[in-house]
Amino acid sequence: MSIFQLPALAYAYDALEPHFDKDTMSIHHQRHHQAYVDNLNKALEGSDADGKGLKEILPEISKYSPAVRNNGGGHYNHSLFWSILSPTPKTAPTGKLADEINAAFGSLDHFKEEIKKAGLGQFGSGWAWLFVKYNGSIAITTTANQDNPLMDTQLTSRGFPILGVDVWEHAYYLKYQNKRADYLDAFWSVLDWTAVEKNYEEALSEI
């Protein structure tokens, strides 16, 4: 039986203040993410995905029910999101990832502008991603709801997510109301590039 669990955060709910507020972090983690975990476990009972990890399930998600897709994506996406946030972040990439960002986007500032543009352009709920394609290059994409680039339902933007920013309203509405742009600007103040670089190296190792 698959028993997925809510991952503990590496920081307190108020540790990302003033950029991400305590109440939003608490509700987002304890209620929204917990619900995805609970519903995923229920959806997997008796299915042929029972006992598999998310990295096995998501690349063939079209085989499974909408409940597995939505809640499996929700669990994976949020687990990645929490892991790249920090109250004491490394504020810029270095090494190979920095070189790739500069080559693909011209500069770190332009990359940030493109992520912001993607996040603002995602109509309704969804995510903006930096991901590694199967050929090793990096790109930005968006997904609706709780989809992500690992899923085989992504026809043109598939690969390994290394940075994701949640643009569901529940991620920012208590503090930023309808000002998604302000939330996306605040994201960079708590993004830990050390974690993103680790994700990048792991993605390259899976190609």
GROMACS .gro file of C-alpha atoms in nm:
model
  207
    1MET     CA    1   0.000   0.000   0.000
    2SER     CA    2   0.122   0.348  -0.084
    3ILE     CA    3   0.136   0.561   0.227
    4PHE     CA    4   0.254   0.903   0.124
    5GLN     CA    5   0.314   1.148   0.406
    6LEU     CA    6   0.321   1.524   0.446
    7PRO     CA    7   0.688   1.629   0.449
    8ALA     CA    8   0.801   1.838   0.743
    9LEU     CA    9   0.927   2.185   0.662
   10ALA     CA   10   1.290   2.270   0.730
   11TYR     CA   11   1.186   2.605   0.879
   12ALA     CA   12   0.909   2.750   1.096
   13TYR     CA   13   0.590   2.885   0.942
   14ASP     CA   14   0.691   3.240   1.029
   15ALA     CA   15   1.051   3.203   0.911
   16LEU     CA   16   0.985   3.345   0.564
   17GLU     CA   17   0.829   3.666   0.694
   18PRO     CA   18   0.778   3.932   0.571
   19HIS     CA   19   0.783   3.784   0.220
   20PHE     CA   20   0.560   3.482   0.285
   21ASP     CA   21   0.336   3.524   0.589
   22LYS     CA   22   0.293   3.275   0.873
   23ASP     CA   23  -0.082   3.221   0.827
   24THR     CA   24  -0.052   3.144   0.457
   25MET     CA   25   0.238   2.907   0.512
   26SER     CA   26   0.055   2.722   0.788
   27ILE     CA   27  -0.271   2.685   0.595
   28HIS     CA   28  -0.092   2.603   0.271
   29HIS     CA   29   0.115   2.327   0.429
   30GLN     CA   30  -0.113   2.183   0.699
   31ARG     CA   31  -0.442   2.199   0.510
   32HIS     CA   32  -0.389   2.219   0.134
   33HIS     CA   33  -0.086   1.993   0.108
   34GLN     CA   34  -0.218   1.753   0.371
   35ALA     CA   35  -0.540   1.719   0.172
   36TYR     CA   36  -0.344   1.625  -0.140
   37VAL     CA   37  -0.156   1.358   0.056
   38ASP     CA   38  -0.472   1.215   0.212
   39ASN     CA   39  -0.662   1.210  -0.116
   40LEU     CA   40  -0.369   1.061  -0.305
   41ASN     CA   41  -0.346   0.771  -0.062
   42LYS     CA   42  -0.720   0.707  -0.102
   43ALA     CA   43  -0.703   0.730  -0.481
   44LEU     CA   44  -0.418   0.478  -0.501
   45GLU     CA   45  -0.587   0.208  -0.294
   46GLY     CA   46  -0.631  -0.098  -0.511
   47SER     CA   47  -0.477   0.061  -0.821
   48ASP     CA   48  -0.178  -0.077  -1.008
   49ALA     CA   49   0.014   0.232  -0.896
   50ASP     CA   50  -0.011   0.123  -0.534
   51GLY     CA   51   0.341   0.089  -0.397
   52LYS     CA   52   0.502   0.304  -0.666
   53GLY     CA   53   0.677   0.635  -0.603
   54LEU     CA   54   0.564   0.959  -0.763
   55LYS     CA   55   0.859   0.961  -1.003
   56GLU     CA   56   0.724   0.630  -1.137
   57ILE     CA   57   0.360   0.737  -1.144
   58LEU     CA   58   0.376   1.087  -1.288
   59PRO     CA   59   0.559   1.006  -1.616
   60GLU     CA   60   0.269   0.774  -1.705
   61ILE     CA   61  -0.006   0.971  -1.534
   62SER     CA   62  -0.241   0.940  -1.832
   63LYS     CA   63  -0.298   0.578  -1.726
   64TYR     CA   64  -0.451   0.681  -1.397
   65SER     CA   65  -0.759   0.852  -1.264
   66PRO     CA   66  -0.803   1.230  -1.239
   67ALA     CA   67  -0.780   1.190  -0.860
   68VAL     CA   68  -0.433   1.038  -0.887
   69ARG     CA   69  -0.326   1.305  -1.135
   70ASN     CA   70  -0.455   1.599  -0.931
   71ASN     CA   71  -0.345   1.480  -0.589
   72GLY     CA   72  -0.022   1.315  -0.701
   73GLY     CA   73   0.071   1.635  -0.877
   74GLY     CA   74  -0.031   1.839  -0.576
   75HIS     CA   75   0.187   1.633  -0.344
   76TYR     CA   76   0.489   1.636  -0.576
   77ASN     CA   77   0.463   2.006  -0.664
   78HIS     CA   78   0.426   2.126  -0.308
   79SER     CA   79   0.706   1.900  -0.181
   80LEU     CA   80   0.938   2.056  -0.438
   81PHE     CA   81   0.812   2.407  -0.360
   82TRP     CA   82   0.880   2.382   0.016
   83SER     CA   83   1.226   2.238  -0.048
   84ILE     CA   84   1.349   2.535  -0.253
   85LEU     CA   85   1.243   2.798   0.001
   86SER     CA   86   1.463   2.917   0.287
   87PRO     CA   87   1.480   3.202   0.539
   88THR     CA   88   1.855   3.222   0.462
   89PRO     CA   89   1.868   3.152   0.089
   90LYS     CA   90   2.155   3.153  -0.152
   91THR     CA   91   2.040   3.448  -0.360
   92ALA     CA   92   2.188   3.362  -0.701
   93PRO     CA   93   2.295   3.050  -0.887
   94THR     CA   94   2.660   2.969  -0.948
   95GLY     CA   95   2.851   2.721  -1.155
   96LYS     CA   96   2.694   2.525  -1.438
   97LEU     CA   97   2.337   2.630  -1.366
   98ALA     CA   98   2.433   2.997  -1.367
   99ASP     CA   99   2.605   2.945  -1.701
  100GLU     CA  100   2.299   2.769  -1.844
  101ILE     CA  101   2.064   3.045  -1.726
  102ASN     CA  102   2.285   3.311  -1.880
  103ALA     CA  103   2.305   3.117  -2.206
  104ALA     CA  104   1.932   3.049  -2.224
  105PHE     CA  105   1.796   3.380  -2.095
  106GLY     CA  106   2.077   3.632  -2.124
  107SER     CA  107   2.099   3.707  -1.753
  108LEU     CA  108   1.956   3.611  -1.416
  109ASP     CA  109   1.743   3.928  -1.415
  110HIS     CA  110   1.593   3.843  -1.752
  111PHE     CA  111   1.525   3.488  -1.632
  112LYS     CA  112   1.336   3.630  -1.334
  113GLU     CA  113   1.136   3.853  -1.567
  114GLU     CA  114   1.043   3.551  -1.778
  115ILE     CA  115   0.932   3.347  -1.475
  116LYS     CA  116   0.723   3.642  -1.361
  117LYS     CA  117   0.571   3.677  -1.706
  118ALA     CA  118   0.491   3.307  -1.709
  119GLY     CA  119   0.335   3.320  -1.362
  120LEU     CA  120   0.124   3.622  -1.448
  121GLY     CA  121   0.020   3.467  -1.778
  122GLN     CA  122  -0.106   3.145  -1.622
  123PHE     CA  123  -0.484   3.194  -1.624
  124GLY     CA  124  -0.641   3.065  -1.307
  125SER     CA  125  -0.464   2.812  -1.088
  126GLY     CA  126  -0.132   2.658  -1.180
  127TRP     CA  127   0.246   2.675  -1.164
  128ALA     CA  128   0.541   2.838  -1.339
  129TRP     CA  129   0.844   2.613  -1.381
  130LEU     CA  130   1.210   2.602  -1.467
  131PHE     CA  131   1.275   2.249  -1.591
  132VAL     CA  132   1.543   2.040  -1.756
  133LYS     CA  133   1.445   1.892  -2.090
  134TYR     CA  134   1.542   1.538  -2.183
  135ASN     CA  135   1.821   1.679  -2.401
  136GLY     CA  136   1.976   1.856  -2.098
  137SER     CA  137   1.874   2.211  -2.188
  138ILE     CA  138   1.665   2.427  -1.955
  139ALA     CA  139   1.338   2.604  -2.027
  140ILE     CA  140   1.044   2.779  -1.863
  141THR     CA  141   0.688   2.653  -1.887
  142THR     CA  142   0.356   2.675  -1.706
  143THR     CA  143   0.104   2.411  -1.612
  144ALA     CA  144  -0.257   2.431  -1.506
  145ASN     CA  145  -0.388   2.304  -1.175
  146GLN     CA  146  -0.140   2.054  -1.023
  147ASP     CA  147   0.020   1.930  -1.344
  148ASN     CA  148   0.397   1.944  -1.390
  149PRO     CA  149   0.658   1.873  -1.660
  150LEU     CA  150   0.711   1.513  -1.544
  151MET     CA  151   0.363   1.416  -1.662
  152ASP     CA  152   0.307   1.251  -1.998
  153THR     CA  153   0.005   1.478  -2.044
  154GLN     CA  154   0.252   1.761  -2.115
  155LEU     CA  155   0.287   1.725  -2.488
  156THR     CA  156   0.542   2.000  -2.559
  157SER     CA  157   0.711   2.079  -2.226
  158ARG     CA  158   0.832   1.759  -2.065
  159GLY     CA  159   1.129   1.705  -1.841
  160PHE     CA  160   1.245   1.738  -1.483
  161PRO     CA  161   1.120   2.031  -1.271
  162ILE     CA  162   1.394   2.202  -1.072
  163LEU     CA  163   1.217   2.525  -0.969
  164GLY     CA  164   0.844   2.578  -0.934
  165VAL     CA  165   0.640   2.870  -0.811
  166ASP     CA  166   0.282   2.810  -0.702
  167VAL     CA  167   0.038   3.062  -0.852
  168TRP     CA  168  -0.279   2.921  -0.701
  169GLU     CA  169  -0.451   3.198  -0.509
  170HIS     CA  170  -0.425   3.003  -0.184
  171ALA     CA  171  -0.045   3.050  -0.206
  172TYR     CA  172  -0.064   3.427  -0.172
  173TYR     CA  173  -0.413   3.568  -0.125
  174LEU     CA  174  -0.407   3.632   0.251
  175LYS     CA  175  -0.109   3.867   0.217
  176TYR     CA  176  -0.112   3.986  -0.142
  177GLN     CA  177  -0.484   3.960  -0.230
  178ASN     CA  178  -0.510   3.980  -0.609
  179LYS     CA  179  -0.157   4.118  -0.651
  180ARG     CA  180   0.004   3.810  -0.798
  181ALA     CA  181   0.288   4.022  -0.936
  182ASP     CA  182   0.390   4.134  -0.587
  183TYR     CA  183   0.390   3.773  -0.467
  184LEU     CA  184   0.607   3.667  -0.762
  185ASP     CA  185   0.852   3.947  -0.682
  186ALA     CA  186   0.865   3.837  -0.316
  187PHE     CA  187   0.938   3.477  -0.419
  188TRP     CA  188   1.298   3.563  -0.512
  189SER     CA  189   1.371   3.679  -0.156
  190VAL     CA  190   1.310   3.330  -0.018
  191LEU     CA  191   1.423   3.113  -0.310
  192ASP     CA  192   1.732   2.910  -0.219
  193TRP     CA  193   1.947   2.857  -0.527
  194THR     CA  194   2.147   2.590  -0.343
  195ALA     CA  195   1.837   2.369  -0.351
  196VAL     CA  196   1.768   2.451  -0.717
  197GLU     CA  197   2.126   2.365  -0.811
  198LYS     CA  198   2.087   2.031  -0.633
  199ASN     CA  199   1.769   1.962  -0.827
  200TYR     CA  200   1.951   2.055  -1.147
  201GLU     CA  201   2.233   1.810  -1.085
  202GLU     CA  202   1.983   1.533  -0.998
  203ALA     CA  203   1.788   1.605  -1.316
  204LEU     CA  204   2.102   1.582  -1.529
  205SER     CA  205   2.186   1.249  -1.367
  206GLU     CA  206   1.846   1.110  -1.475
  207ILE     CA  207   1.881   1.199  -1.843
   0.00000   0.00000   0.00000
